[in-house]
Short mmCIF file of C-alpha atoms (C1' of nucleotides) in Angstrom, two decimals:
data_model
loop_
_atom_site.label_atom_id
_atom_site.label_comp_id
_atom_site.label_asym_id
_atom_site.label_seq_id
_atom_site.Cartn_x
_atom_site.Cartn_y
_atom_site.Cartn_z
CA MET A 1 0.34 0.26 -0.09
CA SER A 2 1.13 3.49 -0.90
CA VAL A 3 1.67 6.31 1.76
CA ARG A 4 -0.76 8.26 -0.34
CA GLN A 5 -3.43 5.50 0.13
CA THR A 6 -2.74 5.41 3.74
CA ILE A 7 -3.38 9.10 4.38
CA LYS A 8 -6.52 8.91 2.34
CA ARG A 9 -7.78 6.41 4.36
CA HIS A 10 -7.21 8.39 7.56
CA TYR A 11 -9.04 11.19 6.36
CA LYS A 12 -11.93 8.97 5.13
CA ILE A 13 -12.10 7.33 8.48
CA ILE A 14 -11.97 10.74 10.26
CA SER A 15 -14.99 12.10 7.98
CA LEU A 16 -16.85 8.72 8.75
CA LEU A 17 -16.48 8.86 12.19
CA ARG A 18 -17.02 12.74 12.45
CA LEU A 19 -20.69 11.92 10.85
CA ARG A 20 -21.44 9.39 13.84
CA PRO A 21 -19.95 6.77 15.56
CA MET A 22 -19.49 3.63 13.77
CA SER A 23 -18.09 -0.08 14.00
CA TYR A 24 -15.45 -1.49 12.23
CA GLU A 25 -18.13 -3.23 9.56
CA GLU A 26 -20.08 0.12 9.43
CA VAL A 27 -17.20 1.91 8.29
CA GLN A 28 -16.00 -0.76 5.56
CA ASP A 29 -19.80 -0.47 4.71
CA MET A 30 -19.87 3.27 4.25
CA MET A 31 -16.74 3.10 2.30
CA ALA A 32 -18.37 0.46 -0.17
CA ASP A 33 -21.23 3.04 -0.59
CA ASN A 34 -18.65 5.65 -1.71
CA PRO A 35 -17.67 5.58 -5.06
CA ASP A 36 -14.18 7.42 -4.36
CA ALA A 37 -13.28 5.39 -1.52
CA VAL A 38 -14.05 2.15 -3.71
CA GLU A 39 -11.91 3.82 -6.67
CA GLU A 40 -8.89 4.40 -4.24
CA ASP A 41 -9.61 1.15 -2.46
CA LEU A 42 -9.50 2.25 0.79
CA PHE A 43 -10.71 -0.87 2.72
CA SER A 44 -8.51 -2.55 5.16
CA SER A 45 -8.36 -5.43 7.67
CA GLN A 46 -9.35 -4.82 11.15
CA ARG A 47 -5.74 -4.73 12.37
CA THR A 48 -4.90 -2.21 9.82
CA PHE A 49 -8.03 -0.39 10.99
CA GLN A 50 -7.04 -0.18 14.55
CA ARG A 51 -3.42 0.60 13.56
CA ASP A 52 -5.01 3.54 11.50
CA ILE A 53 -7.15 4.80 14.79
CA LYS A 54 -3.90 5.08 16.64
CA ASP A 55 -2.03 6.65 14.16
CA ILE A 56 -4.62 9.07 13.49
CA GLU A 57 -4.47 10.21 17.18
CA THR A 58 -0.88 10.95 17.00
CA ILE A 59 -0.85 12.62 13.55
CA HIS A 60 -3.89 14.69 13.80
CA LYS A 61 -4.17 14.83 17.50
CA ILE A 62 -7.92 13.23 17.23
CA GLU A 63 -8.62 10.46 19.85
CA ILE A 64 -10.83 8.08 18.75
CA LYS A 65 -12.04 5.12 21.10
CA CYS A 66 -13.95 2.16 20.85
CA ASN A 67 -17.30 1.73 22.83
CA ARG A 68 -17.02 -1.95 24.03
CA SER A 69 -20.69 -2.48 24.40
CA THR A 70 -22.16 -0.93 21.31
CA LYS A 71 -18.82 -1.87 19.46
CA LYS A 72 -18.66 1.54 17.80
CA TYR A 73 -15.59 3.80 17.21
CA ALA A 74 -16.30 7.51 18.18
CA ILE A 75 -14.20 10.71 18.27
CA VAL A 76 -13.55 10.99 21.81
CA GLU A 77 -11.80 14.41 22.46
CA ASP A 78 -12.09 16.47 18.96
CA VAL A 79 -9.03 18.73 20.19
CA GLU A 80 -9.60 20.50 16.46
CA GLU A 81 -6.42 22.18 16.19
CA THR A 82 -7.08 24.63 14.19
CA HIS A 83 -4.23 23.80 11.73
CA SER A 84 -5.33 20.15 11.36
CA GLN A 85 -8.73 21.04 10.85
CA ARG A 86 -7.68 23.58 8.03
CA LEU A 87 -5.42 21.07 6.44
CA ARG A 88 -8.33 18.48 6.63
CA GLU A 89 -10.62 21.05 5.09
CA ASN A 90 -8.29 21.97 2.22
CA PHE A 91 -7.73 18.52 1.28
CA ASP A 92 -11.45 17.75 1.37
CA LEU A 93 -11.81 20.93 -1.23
CA LEU A 94 -9.02 19.84 -3.19
CA ASN A 95 -10.62 16.35 -3.25
CA ALA A 96 -14.03 17.74 -4.38
CA ILE A 97 -12.48 20.01 -6.99
CA ARG A 98 -10.76 17.36 -8.57
CA LEU A 99 -13.91 15.15 -8.55
CA SER A 100 -16.02 18.16 -9.90
CA LYS A 101 -13.20 18.51 -12.85
CA SER A 102 -13.67 15.20 -14.00
CA PHE A 103 -17.82 14.83 -13.69
CA GLY A 104 -19.05 18.33 -14.31
CA ASN A 105 -19.78 21.71 -12.72
CA GLN A 106 -21.55 21.10 -9.33
CA LEU A 107 -19.08 23.25 -7.67
CA ILE A 108 -19.80 27.00 -7.62
CA PHE A 109 -16.99 29.46 -6.25
CA GLU A 110 -17.53 32.54 -4.70
CA GLU A 111 -16.20 35.35 -7.46
CA ARG A 112 -13.74 36.93 -5.83
CA LYS A 113 -10.54 38.88 -6.31
CA PRO A 114 -6.98 36.46 -5.35
CA LEU A 115 -6.53 36.83 -1.82
CA GLY A 116 -2.55 37.38 -2.11
CA THR A 117 -2.29 34.00 -0.84
CA HIS A 118 0.90 33.34 -2.90
CA HIS A 119 2.60 35.63 -0.52
CA LEU A 120 1.98 33.31 2.31
CA ALA A 121 5.08 31.26 2.22
CA GLY A 122 7.46 33.69 1.69
CA LEU A 123 6.19 35.74 4.42
CA LEU A 124 6.21 33.07 6.71
CA HIS A 125 9.69 32.21 5.88
CA ALA A 126 10.81 35.92 6.30
CA SER A 127 9.00 36.01 9.52
CA GLN A 128 10.28 32.73 10.80
CA ASN A 129 14.08 33.46 9.96
CA PHE A 130 13.55 37.41 11.15
CA LEU A 131 14.36 38.98 8.06
CA GLU A 132 13.07 42.32 6.40
CA VAL A 133 10.59 42.05 3.45
CA ALA A 134 9.96 45.16 1.49
CA PHE A 135 6.95 45.80 -0.80
CA GLU A 136 4.68 48.24 -2.51
CA TYR A 137 1.24 48.62 -0.69
CA HIS A 138 -1.84 49.82 -2.43
CA LYS A 139 -3.73 51.71 -0.16
CA PHE A 140 -7.67 50.79 0.55
CA TRP A 141 -9.24 54.22 0.53
CA ASP A 142 -7.10 55.83 -2.37
CA THR A 143 -5.14 54.69 -5.28
CA SER A 144 -1.77 55.95 -4.13
CA VAL A 145 1.23 53.43 -3.79
CA SER A 146 3.55 53.31 -0.90
CA THR A 147 6.71 51.62 -0.67
CA ARG A 148 7.13 49.73 2.73
CA LYS A 149 9.78 47.88 4.38
CA VAL A 150 8.96 45.97 7.25
CA LYS A 151 9.88 43.65 9.94
CA PRO A 152 7.29 40.86 9.55
CA ILE A 153 5.73 39.51 12.91
CA ALA A 154 2.91 37.17 12.36
CA LEU A 155 0.44 36.29 9.36
CA LYS A 156 -3.39 36.52 10.66
CA GLU A 157 -6.46 35.51 9.00
CA ALA A 158 -9.71 37.64 9.66
CA ARG A 159 -12.81 37.54 7.95
CA ASN A 160 -11.40 35.54 5.13
CA ARG A 161 -8.74 37.62 4.24
CA TRP A 162 -4.98 37.20 5.12
CA TYR A 163 -2.96 40.14 6.74
CA LEU A 164 0.69 40.61 7.54
CA ILE A 165 1.29 42.04 11.08
CA ALA A 166 4.44 43.59 11.09
CA ASP A 167 6.58 46.55 12.25
CA ASP A 168 6.84 49.43 10.14
CA THR A 169 10.53 50.30 9.77
CA LYS A 170 9.96 53.66 8.71
CA ASP A 171 8.38 54.73 12.36
CA ASP A 172 8.44 51.72 14.40
CA ILE A 173 4.73 51.16 14.45
CA ILE A 174 3.16 47.59 14.30
CA LYS A 175 0.63 47.66 11.49
CA ASN A 176 -1.49 45.23 9.46
CA PHE A 177 -1.21 44.97 5.78
CA SER A 178 -3.61 43.22 3.94
CA LEU A 179 -1.73 40.41 1.55
CA ASP A 180 -3.99 41.15 -1.41
CA ARG A 181 -2.95 44.87 -1.63
CA ILE A 182 0.67 44.01 -1.19
CA GLN A 183 2.84 43.66 -4.49
CA LYS A 184 6.32 42.97 -5.76
CA LEU A 185 7.16 41.54 -2.66
CA GLU A 186 11.05 41.16 -1.63
CA ILE A 187 12.34 39.47 1.07
CA THR A 188 15.62 41.01 1.76
CA LYS A 189 18.79 39.43 3.28
CA GLU A 190 18.50 41.93 6.40
CA LYS A 191 18.02 40.50 9.77
CA PHE A 192 16.02 42.00 12.86
CA LYS A 193 15.91 41.38 16.20
CA PRO A 194 12.82 39.20 17.26
CA ILE A 195 9.74 41.76 18.30
CA GLU A 196 8.31 40.84 21.61
CA TYR A 197 4.64 40.56 20.30
CA GLN A 198 1.84 38.30 21.20
CA ALA A 199 -0.07 38.47 18.35
CA TYR A 200 -2.66 35.98 19.68
CA GLU A 201 -3.18 37.88 22.77
CA GLU A 202 -3.61 41.23 20.92
CA PHE A 203 -6.20 39.86 18.84
CA LYS A 204 -8.17 37.72 21.11
CA ASP A 205 -10.63 39.91 21.70
CA SER A 206 -10.69 42.03 18.35
CA PHE A 207 -13.42 41.20 16.10
CA GLY A 208 -11.44 41.45 12.66
CA ILE A 209 -8.08 43.14 11.89
CA ILE A 210 -8.61 46.69 13.25
CA ASN A 211 -6.49 46.87 16.22
CA GLY A 212 -4.49 49.33 18.11
CA THR A 213 -7.17 51.50 19.00
CA ASN A 214 -7.28 52.32 22.68
CA GLU A 215 -11.06 50.96 22.98
CA ASP A 216 -10.98 48.29 25.54
CA PRO A 217 -13.17 44.92 25.23
CA VAL A 218 -16.63 45.05 26.55
CA LYS A 219 -19.22 42.57 27.29
CA VAL A 220 -21.88 43.10 24.32
CA ILE A 221 -25.22 41.07 24.47
CA LEU A 222 -26.98 41.23 21.01
CA SER A 223 -30.62 39.80 20.41
CA PHE A 224 -31.30 38.04 17.20
CA THR A 225 -34.35 36.96 15.86
CA PRO A 226 -34.83 33.06 16.09
CA ARG A 227 -34.25 32.85 12.20
CA GLU A 228 -31.36 34.69 12.18
CA GLY A 229 -30.26 33.49 15.41
CA ARG A 230 -30.01 30.12 14.56
CA TYR A 231 -27.75 31.01 11.72
CA VAL A 232 -25.37 32.63 13.92
CA GLU A 233 -25.32 30.00 16.15
CA SER A 234 -23.95 27.88 13.74
CA LEU A 235 -21.68 30.55 12.02
CA PRO A 236 -20.42 32.49 15.64
CA LEU A 237 -19.33 36.01 14.87
CA HIS A 238 -16.44 35.88 17.59
CA HIS A 239 -15.09 33.13 19.76
CA SER A 240 -16.26 34.71 22.60
CA GLN A 241 -19.87 33.93 21.63
CA GLU A 242 -22.25 32.62 24.18
CA LEU A 243 -25.60 31.64 23.92
CA ILE A 244 -27.65 33.02 26.96
CA LEU A 245 -30.79 32.95 26.13
CA ASN A 246 -33.13 31.15 23.35
CA ASN A 247 -37.09 31.42 23.19
CA GLU A 248 -39.59 31.74 20.59
CA LYS A 249 -39.03 35.67 20.59
CA GLU A 250 -35.30 36.16 20.49
CA ILE A 251 -32.05 34.30 20.64
CA ARG A 252 -29.41 36.24 22.86
CA PHE A 253 -25.53 36.08 22.63
CA SER A 254 -22.84 37.59 24.83
CA TYR A 255 -19.24 38.39 23.55
CA PHE A 256 -16.45 40.01 25.17
CA ILE A 257 -15.29 42.20 22.23
CA ARG A 258 -13.65 45.35 20.95
CA PRO A 259 -16.68 47.12 19.51
CA THR A 260 -14.48 48.51 16.75
CA TYR A 261 -15.85 50.00 13.63
CA ASP A 262 -15.79 46.51 11.57
CA PHE A 263 -17.85 44.99 14.34
CA ARG A 264 -20.36 47.85 14.26
CA MET A 265 -20.49 47.06 10.45
CA GLU A 266 -21.29 43.39 11.15
CA ILE A 267 -24.05 44.20 13.30
CA LEU A 268 -25.44 46.88 11.02
CA SER A 269 -25.41 44.16 7.80
CA TYR A 270 -28.12 42.21 10.03
CA GLY A 271 -30.46 44.95 9.73
CA ASP A 272 -33.72 44.68 11.87
CA GLN A 273 -32.60 41.00 12.57
CA VAL A 274 -30.53 42.15 15.42
CA LYS A 275 -30.78 44.20 18.46
CA VAL A 276 -27.99 45.87 20.84
CA VAL A 277 -28.89 44.70 24.05
CA GLU A 278 -25.73 45.77 25.82
CA PRO A 279 -24.03 48.40 26.28
CA LYS A 280 -25.69 51.32 26.20
CA ALA A 281 -22.61 53.39 24.47
CA LEU A 282 -22.82 50.66 21.53
CA GLN A 283 -26.60 50.80 21.35
CA THR A 284 -26.57 54.72 21.04
CA GLN A 285 -23.83 54.47 18.30
CA ILE A 286 -25.50 51.88 16.15
CA LYS A 287 -28.59 54.30 16.63
CA LYS A 288 -27.08 57.15 15.41
CA GLU A 289 -25.40 55.08 12.29
CA LEU A 290 -28.50 53.66 11.64
CA GLN A 291 -30.18 57.10 11.75
CA CYS A 292 -27.71 58.43 9.72
CA SER A 293 -28.29 55.86 6.75
CA ILE A 294 -31.73 56.86 6.97
CA SER A 295 -31.02 60.47 6.41
CA ASN A 296 -29.53 59.56 3.22
CA TYR A 297 -32.83 58.63 1.67
CA LYS A 298 -34.56 61.80 2.86
"C1'" DA B 1 13.98 -0.22 -22.20
"C1'" DA B 2 12.94 -4.01 -19.59
"C1'" DT B 3 13.59 -7.48 -15.85
"C1'" DC B 4 15.63 -8.70 -11.47
"C1'" DG B 5 16.77 -8.37 -6.64
"C1'" DC B 6 17.17 -6.35 -2.60
"C1'" DA B 7 15.75 -3.38 1.35
"C1'" DG B 8 12.35 -0.78 3.70
"C1'" DG B 9 7.93 -0.67 4.66
"C1'" DT B 10 3.01 -1.90 5.09
"C1'" DT B 11 -0.65 -5.02 5.88
"C1'" DT B 12 -2.49 -9.26 6.99
"C1'" DT B 13 -2.59 -13.49 9.51
"C1'" DC B 14 -2.59 -15.68 14.05
"C1'" DA B 15 -2.26 -15.93 18.85
"C1'" DA B 16 -2.23 -14.32 23.21
"C1'" DG B 17 -3.83 -10.91 26.66
"C1'" DC B 18 -7.19 -7.72 28.73
"C1'" DC B 19 -11.62 -5.61 29.80
"C1'" DC B 20 -16.16 -5.16 30.24
"C1'" DG C 1 -16.63 -15.84 27.06
"C1'" DG C 2 -16.74 -12.39 23.52
"C1'" DG C 3 -14.59 -8.84 21.33
"C1'" DC C 4 -11.05 -5.51 21.32
"C1'" DT C 5 -5.63 -4.81 22.03
"C1'" DT C 6 -1.50 -5.85 21.27
"C1'" DG C 7 2.59 -8.34 19.51
"C1'" DA C 8 5.15 -10.73 16.14
"C1'" DA C 9 5.59 -13.19 12.24
"C1'" DA C 10 4.89 -13.80 7.32
"C1'" DA C 11 3.21 -12.34 3.11
"C1'" DC C 12 3.25 -8.70 0.21
"C1'" DC C 13 4.28 -3.61 -1.97
"C1'" DT C 14 7.23 -0.43 -3.73
"C1'" DG C 15 11.06 2.19 -5.24
"C1'" DC C 16 15.47 1.95 -6.52
"C1'" DG C 17 19.77 0.41 -8.49
"C1'" DA C 18 21.84 -3.13 -11.15
"C1'" DT C 19 22.15 -5.84 -14.85
"C1'" DT C 20 21.07 -7.67 -19.13
#
DNA sequence: AATCGCAGGTTTTCAAGCCC
DNA sequence: GGGCTTGAAAACCTGCGATT
C-alpha cells in the first residue's frame, strides 16, 4: 500500500466517524457505498483499521475510542487543533475540485479577487527567519502606492482575508497589511531582532483586523430574531460568543469584544434582525449610524 | 527499455492478553 | 466468554539501482 492511500484512508475514517460513531464493519460498508473510496480501494483489515485509529491520534491529535458495549468507534476529544482542521478542509476541498473537474460543474465558487495567498509562504519564511521584507502597498481608500520596508511578525486571517502583522521600519509602529494589496514582495537579507509581540493575545478580543485602537473589550449582548439567531449560532461572529437566551421571540448571545468599526458594520449588516442590548454606548452608536443611513434617503 | 533482486516499509494473519 | 488490543511473524508492495 502506498503512503498516499494510507493518508487518504485516515481522512476518510475521520470524516466518517465525524458523521456518527461507527463500528469497523459500518466504516467498511460506508466506504463500499462511496465511489471515491471504492476507486481508491480504501478498505482494510481490522488490524490495519486499529492501527489507523492509533496513527490518527498521534498525527491528527484526534482521539478515537471504541465503546465496547456498542462496538462503535467514536471521536472522543476533538481537540480540533485549528491547523489540522484547516488542512483537512483544504484536503476535502481539493478532492472535491478534482472530482468536479472530471464529473461536471457542481462546484460553484464565490467570485472574488485573489487573496494574495501566494505571498503566504514567502512571508512566513521571512518572519520565521527574522528577515525584513519590502513591498509596494496599495492603500485601501485611495489609489496611492507606497513602498514599505517592514519586519514581519505574524500572519493573521480575519474575515476571509489574510493580513501581515509587521513592524514598519519607517516609524517603528506595528501595523496590519492586507496580503491582497501587497505587490512586488521582496524578501531582503537583512536580519532583525525578534520582536516581543503576542499576536494571539493582541487579537484575542478583536473582531477583525482593526487593532491598536484604544477601545477596551467590553461585554456585548446581542438579541437576534430566532431565524437569524440560529444562523449565527452555527456560524459564530466571534469565538467568545455564548448563547444566553433562546426562546420563540429572540436568541441572545453575549460577547467579550472590542466594539470597533468592523464589528459595528457586522451588526448593521444584520439589519432589523438584530438588536444591541448591552452596552448602552454601543446601542446609541448603532442607533446614530442607522439614523444617519436613513437620512441619506430624505 | 525491460527485468531482476534487494531493502525498507506496510498489511495481513494468528495467537495471546485484557477488559467489560 | 466475547470481542477489542497488542505483538510478532509472514506475506506482500514499492522504489531503486544493477544488470541484461
